[in-house]
Amino acid sequence: MAAAVRVLPASPNWYCSRCSDTSGDGRLFGFAARHRISVLDVSTATPTFHGELIGHTERIAAFAFCPHREHGALCASGSDDGSVRLWDAAGLVLRGEHGLHQNAITALHWSPLVKDLIVSGDEKGVIVCYWHSRSDSQQFFPEPRTIFCLTCSPHHENLVAVGYKDGMVVIIDISRKKEVLHRLRGHDDEIHCLAWCPVPGEGRLPAWQDELQEESDVPNGELKQDTAMKKSCYLASGSKDQTIRIWSCTRGRSVMTLKLPPTKRRGGAVDPAVKERIWLTVHWPCGRPTEIVSSSFGGELLHWDLTQPGKRKWTLLGSSEGQNHSRIVFNLCPLKHQDKELLLSISMDRDVKCWDLSTLDCSWTMPSLGGFVYSLAFSPVDPGCLAIGVGDSMIRVWNTLSMSNMFDVKTYWQSIKSKVTALAWHPTKEGCLAFGTDDGKVGIFDTLSSSAKNKPPQISSTYHKRTVYTLAWGPPTPPLSSGEEGEHPSVTLYSCAGEGIVFQHNPWKLSGEANDINKTIRDTNSIKHKLPARAEISWKPDGKLLALGNEDGSIEIFQAPNLKLLCTIQQHHKLINAIRWHHEHGSDPELSYLIASGSVNAIIYVHNLKSVIESTSESPLTITEPFRTLAGHTSKVTSLSWSPHHEGRLVSACYDGTAQVWDVMKEEPLCNYRGHQGRLLCVQWSPVDSDSIYTGADDFSVHKWLISKQEHTRPPQGKKSIELEKKRSIQPKVKAKKKKKPVGRSPAKQDQSDAVNGDESMKDTLLEENGVSDHEGEKEAQETELPDKDSIAVSKDTSLSAYDYSSLSSSKPFVTQKATPVKKDPPKEKPAPDASLKKRKPRSLLPFSTSMDHRSKDELHQDCLRLATCLKTKDHNEDVSPDLQNRIHLGLFTDRASLHNMIDVEGKYHLENGHPELFQQLMLWKGDLKGVLQAAAERGELTDQLVAMSPMVGYQAWVWTVEAFAKQLCFQEQYVKAASHLLSIHKVYEAVELLKVNNFYREAIVIAKARLRPEDPILKDLYTSWAALLEKDGHYSMAAKCYLGASSPYDAVKVMAKKGDAASLKTAAELALISGEEELSASLSFRCAQEMLLSRNWVGAQEVLQQQKTLFGQRLVFCLNELLCKCLSERNPCNRRSPVPPCYHSWELKRDASFFDMVIEVWQKVLGMDTTEKATCAWEQLHSIEHPPSTSNTHPKQVLFYISHDLTLAALSYQAAAWDEVVKSILGAVARSYDAGNFTLMQEICSIFLPEGCENLRDKLDSTNSQSMDACRSLEGFVACGLLYDLWWNSPKDPPAIQKACLDPALCPTEQTVLEQSWIPDHSSPEETPDQTAVETDENLNSTTEFNRCKTESDSKTNSVSLADRQSKLNGCKVLLSEAIAALQSTQRDIAEVQKILADMIHQHQQQRNNLQESTNGSIHENNVQQSSENESDEPLSDSSQIKRKDEVKETVTLPELTKRLMEAKQKLAEFPDSLKVFPFPDVLECCLVLLHIGVQCPPELHEQALDLLRKHGSGDIYEKAVRKFLT
């Protein structure tokens, strides 16, 4: 922009970590202002406006210059629209852009080391690296958090530090590694700024080393040690938590924390809430590693010396009063100027300040504007003093003649609290400035007072209802003009506002009531008709004439002091925006009678009123011809100003975005200014410089420009005008992305104490406050309302959108939102573009007669004549109806019968057009409702309104109508509404039944409970029906509540227990206990405890069982189960953690005692089993319970619980010294684990409960009791079996020859035995894991890896055991080689084999019979093929000779032969003594095979004995099964 233009620019955006920066060559300074970037030239002592970068469509949140001198003018910006744009700031042109972000950009930095790298981050946490010279990019997503700031390292080109909203700082490597080097945790709130130390390395600050050494060596976050990081540097971060932290990048931790001091605020009145507001930005000056500059509370800047000992390391910038910012500072940018180190700061107080770091003083201040510029006014007493009314609720007073400071601006904000839309200086009193606001307030500031900055204005007690358009000082008019001279002020203040009223305020007594001048106008001119709404007011400079501009486009001229109407100018036809009288100090006195006016219709008219004023006519004149016409603008004219230096020269401001200078007498355009980027709202010709004009616009700026420097002479037309409109329309579109707090309909809702010195709510300020307005939306909103003033129309428009700055708390933090527009005068020029946007008029009830009254004038005249004739004949008592036959609509003006005819015609018209509701309304007016109700009921068109009106017809009709309406509602499936209507006619049972049938049980119960007796059976029926429905749908808790409501606690308990989880069962048990169902409660408690056992929660299980006295025995079982599981997990610890950690009791255990003693001690101490009676009672309880036999399909936890039950009986018998029972119970537990296929568990139980074998137990038995001795023999057999397998698994490595000598094919890898013997994992529950089961029950030691681990552990022990020891142990296994038991087991095997063959034959027979029943031979053939294949697949995997032999047997055996074999085997079985059959015993032949497999270690006699047994009782099947068992 030309240097001749001086500009007060738009304010920098708030709450951005980096939205301003200086160019690499130190010449330019740019900052984001709404969706544009303002560029200042700061190469001289005073900054000048260079221009604007325009292109983004939404608020810009990040901006940075290229730091390399050779590309000094290149810069980049990131916006809420998701785009990053590249600019040439010197030429103000766009160089490129990318849209790689999907979300609003919150931070951006240009790499100091890589010339073409721009790094940007958005609110979702995505970081984009963009190399603009080669259009290459990379994306990173280190954290799913909102990014607040980021900065590239000045020492390592791949390092970027990122600060997040939640207080985390992350350092990432953007090279190919793409890794997070550190996560720095220490701050607990938003990171506002990050700054790298300008000097590399971390050894330069010896004062910090002590702090480093004091801290532990564990780094914060993940530290990747590599050589590049060794040469790292410090990083400073500023956070909302009011601390600055210095981080070491080699250690990944904080080495120093600086807490902001509570500095004393300066600069006047302070809202105490300000303490809460903080933005902590940090700057690390170049070449000064020990100094940091930061912001602080309330706008102060602090200079920190990091080498200072103690707490006070800071110095305040700005030594003298008024140098500091008055509100928080957002950004600090370094600037080199003539070897001086300068710092530029932007703040919420809308000032840009420049600081000298050597003196810490402020070099210059440049003010900026945060809203539309609505009004400009030069003081008539102090000509250089320009008052500016701005939409940010503040007034600026600019001393334009100041020599020392080009931007000598004072700001006034006290008590304004709304947009300043009008200003007027007192004509004689210096420093007296009147203002009007968007919310209708009028006040007067004293700008000369020494304490003016803090002195609030005088406010008039009379408020306008709408926006104040214009203020004018003028002579007093009645009633203020009456009385003695000196009793009243010489000039009073007039205000005109959007409601169309002009008030006269007494400046001496603003607290008094203001006068509406319309009253004086009516009285003086004896006016009876309605006066037009006023839109503009202007006094002739000599105070003799008053011009009022009206909303209808007329201008009225009144004579002071009594306001006699002299003339009316009927020239404009739309709302008047501006009226200005020509000045009186010209050479031609006639020019002082010129009055210029501008309106919505773009043409400026100038009238000469000399002849009117000199006229002697008593009645007011009407002027319809202008003196001069100035045409050229293409949009609304908003403001006018006559040149005080010339005669007949005028400047106009217009919505077309330009200001135009006119030679009025020649009707010629002289000069057109197009420097603004928005619509112009106000203009003033400089009173001291004939070549200077000041303009204000909705681009938030004031421009001072020179007429002589402009290249254009007339307003843009055609394409140029369209381009200008486009340029201005690059405004952010209003997006309703997220619902925000609704913004008030006018700015009056916003408290200015917030706006200037308030709290965080200011972030949600109006769109003018650093936001962006949507002009198109505004225009639409405005044009749908009433007429208004266009010079301020924008204020009305803009009050409605709001720009939200709510500290990035939402996913899309900055959102503009439209609220209801302030109502105003609709310009009549353009109809709304979309008819659907118009408010629809309600349909007329009398359309026929209305249309008849809108016919041609002649026909209406005929109606009047006909009507007069009818009325005349009526006076003579004649029938008037015949005369109206063809003019039914005149029934409105004649008798009732004619009116009824008219209503009938209108009603018929409505029915024909499908509007029965309008017909019904007409019939109601007529009083004929019964027929309407019947017809509506038949057609199903009854409405609430008809039902409400039906009582007019009578009680029976009302009841009938309600019933019919209820049926209609049921057809429409509005059952609840139907029930409500039935209730209105006291049909309670019907209403309840209707709701019940349609499953509205909740509503039915409410009605029944509220309206019926408590004992009414229908209530219980409702509860039980609802409960059944809920139970069916699986809502058990709700169903239980229903049963309780129906007084059926037993059903409530049953349904509550249905879900079967622990919590439901516990509640059900407690419910049963409360209800007196003790037996049911006990069974549910036991189920609940078992559920908790599955989730390994023994503590919870004991708590549940504790409530039931009858379950004391089960408490003992659960206690033993817990101790057993703990013991098993200790004996076989598992490395991997279980997903469900066990919940054990913290009992003190006697580890040195036997397991039984330890258990009994816990029972006595913890569970209170302190008497023999209790123990006996518990034994009887448990002895009466029988558990089903366990198989390989039984869940391991269930097996362990059954085993715990048997062992609890053993422990109780042990305490009572009943040794016979002890043996039987232990045998039951051991045999159960053997039957369940969990061989390892059997071994563990033997070693825990019988560590010394069975000798001690045998000695305590009664040898005369054969049953006990048999049980003991059986137990010894299982113990020996476990020992035998243990010796086999842990055998030392034999020479290969020996290994091969012993039944090589039959007995192979030992691990498989374990796999077979232990529980098969296919049956485990999904949540079961090997670790978990190993920890709990050790039942899953079947995995090969687990076995190998056990094997390797035991190898070392085994090697130390001599061969003699092993042989002595093997001799102990003689008990297994029992001839009698081998014979018994052989017989049992024969029986089982025959039974299996029989079962197979029966199954085969059934299949063949089913096949015969099928209809087609094809299907039979198919099934036979399938069956034969099934038979083949069922055959065992043995060698071919065995398969052949077996098949031959199968084929030759017949049913009689099988029956005979079965009978023989059963007879043989009956011959064995019962003592052998009562107790289980391990498989003798299997043990023989193991003994033979052990080889040379086996004593010869045992070897022979085993071979004899195998020869005698073995068969091919035995070996085959053994092979399959071991190898499966």
PDB file of C-alpha atoms in Angstrom, residues 20-92:
ATOM      1  CA  SER A  20       2.774 -12.920  14.563  1.00  0.00           C
ATOM      2  CA  ASP A  21       6.376 -12.891  13.335  1.00  0.00           C
ATOM      3  CA  THR A  22       9.129 -10.681  11.919  1.00  0.00           C
ATOM      4  CA  SER A  23      10.831 -11.271   8.580  1.00  0.00           C
ATOM      5  CA  GLY A  24      14.352 -12.654   8.360  1.00  0.00           C
ATOM      6  CA  ASP A  25      15.711  -9.317   7.078  1.00  0.00           C
ATOM      7  CA  GLY A  26      14.058  -7.405   9.959  1.00  0.00           C
ATOM      8  CA  ARG A  27      12.015  -5.193   7.632  1.00  0.00           C
ATOM      9  CA  LEU A  28       8.478  -6.533   7.988  1.00  0.00           C
ATOM     10  CA  PHE A  29       6.260  -7.554  10.883  1.00  0.00           C
ATOM     11  CA  GLY A  30       3.113  -9.554  10.212  1.00  0.00           C
ATOM     12  CA  PHE A  31       0.281 -10.605  12.459  1.00  0.00           C
ATOM     13  CA  ALA A  32      -2.965 -12.505  11.924  1.00  0.00           C
ATOM     14  CA  ALA A  33      -6.077 -10.368  12.265  1.00  0.00           C
ATOM     15  CA  ARG A  34      -9.220 -12.468  11.853  1.00  0.00           C
ATOM     16  CA  HIS A  35      -8.901 -14.238   8.463  1.00  0.00           C
ATOM     17  CA  ARG A  36      -6.276 -11.824   7.104  1.00  0.00           C
ATOM     18  CA  ILE A  37      -2.657 -10.990   7.833  1.00  0.00           C
ATOM     19  CA  SER A  38      -1.672  -7.382   8.449  1.00  0.00           C
ATOM     20  CA  VAL A  39       1.874  -6.539   7.390  1.00  0.00           C
ATOM     21  CA  LEU A  40       3.722  -3.560   8.938  1.00  0.00           C
ATOM     22  CA  ASP A  41       6.994  -2.044   7.762  1.00  0.00           C
ATOM     23  CA  VAL A  42       9.102  -1.808  10.935  1.00  0.00           C
ATOM     24  CA  SER A  43      12.392  -0.871   9.256  1.00  0.00           C
ATOM     25  CA  THR A  44      12.121   2.731  10.496  1.00  0.00           C
ATOM     26  CA  ALA A  45      11.670   4.247  13.940  1.00  0.00           C
ATOM     27  CA  THR A  46       7.901   4.439  13.403  1.00  0.00           C
ATOM     28  CA  PRO A  47       5.973   1.505  11.955  1.00  0.00           C
ATOM     29  CA  THR A  48       3.955   1.999   8.794  1.00  0.00           C
ATOM     30  CA  PHE A  49       1.184  -0.089   7.297  1.00  0.00           C
ATOM     31  CA  HIS A  50       2.472  -2.137   4.357  1.00  0.00           C
ATOM     32  CA  GLY A  51      -0.652  -4.087   3.365  1.00  0.00           C
ATOM     33  CA  GLU A  52      -2.750  -7.185   3.955  1.00  0.00           C
ATOM     34  CA  LEU A  53      -2.521 -10.826   2.848  1.00  0.00           C
ATOM     35  CA  ILE A  54      -6.010 -11.972   1.932  1.00  0.00           C
ATOM     36  CA  GLY A  55      -7.117 -15.467   0.994  1.00  0.00           C
ATOM     37  CA  HIS A  56      -8.077 -17.567   4.018  1.00  0.00           C
ATOM     38  CA  THR A  57     -11.778 -18.032   4.650  1.00  0.00           C
ATOM     39  CA  GLU A  58     -11.574 -18.640   8.392  1.00  0.00           C
ATOM     40  CA  ARG A  59      -9.646 -17.313  11.369  1.00  0.00           C
ATOM     41  CA  ILE A  60      -5.854 -17.590  11.075  1.00  0.00           C
ATOM     42  CA  ALA A  61      -4.311 -19.238  14.131  1.00  0.00           C
ATOM     43  CA  ALA A  62      -0.649 -19.530  13.084  1.00  0.00           C
ATOM     44  CA  PHE A  63       1.779 -17.356  11.128  1.00  0.00           C
ATOM     45  CA  ALA A  64       5.553 -17.438  10.579  1.00  0.00           C
ATOM     46  CA  PHE A  65       8.120 -15.758   8.316  1.00  0.00           C
ATOM     47  CA  CYS A  66      10.924 -17.640   6.640  1.00  0.00           C
ATOM     48  CA  PRO A  67      13.909 -17.049   8.983  1.00  0.00           C
ATOM     49  CA  HIS A  68      16.478 -17.099   6.132  1.00  0.00           C
ATOM     50  CA  ARG A  69      17.553 -13.607   4.990  1.00  0.00           C
ATOM     51  CA  GLU A  70      17.665 -14.436   1.291  1.00  0.00           C
ATOM     52  CA  HIS A  71      13.947 -15.386   1.434  1.00  0.00           C
ATOM     53  CA  GLY A  72      13.096 -12.737   4.005  1.00  0.00           C
ATOM     54  CA  ALA A  73       9.697 -11.788   2.598  1.00  0.00           C
ATOM     55  CA  LEU A  74       8.378 -15.371   2.360  1.00  0.00           C
ATOM     56  CA  CYS A  75       5.881 -16.300   5.058  1.00  0.00           C
ATOM     57  CA  ALA A  76       3.333 -19.029   5.842  1.00  0.00           C
ATOM     58  CA  SER A  77      -0.031 -19.035   7.602  1.00  0.00           C
ATOM     59  CA  GLY A  78      -2.337 -21.743   8.957  1.00  0.00           C
ATOM     60  CA  SER A  79      -6.057 -21.288   9.430  1.00  0.00           C
ATOM     61  CA  ASP A  80      -9.165 -22.870  10.921  1.00  0.00           C
ATOM     62  CA  ASP A  81     -10.118 -23.674   7.326  1.00  0.00           C
ATOM     63  CA  GLY A  82      -7.410 -26.380   7.409  1.00  0.00           C
ATOM     64  CA  SER A  83      -5.166 -24.813   4.759  1.00  0.00           C
ATOM     65  CA  VAL A  84      -1.544 -23.667   4.952  1.00  0.00           C
ATOM     66  CA  ARG A  85      -0.762 -20.776   2.584  1.00  0.00           C
ATOM     67  CA  LEU A  86       2.575 -19.464   1.394  1.00  0.00           C
ATOM     68  CA  TRP A  87       2.901 -15.699   0.767  1.00  0.00           C
ATOM     69  CA  ASP A  88       5.294 -13.108  -0.548  1.00  0.00           C
ATOM     70  CA  ALA A  89       4.754 -10.415   2.085  1.00  0.00           C
ATOM     71  CA  ALA A  90       6.708  -7.769   0.175  1.00  0.00           C
ATOM     72  CA  GLY A  91       4.518  -8.088  -2.926  1.00  0.00           C
ATOM     73  CA  LEU A  92       1.396  -9.134  -0.944  1.00  0.00           C
TER      74      LEU A  92
END
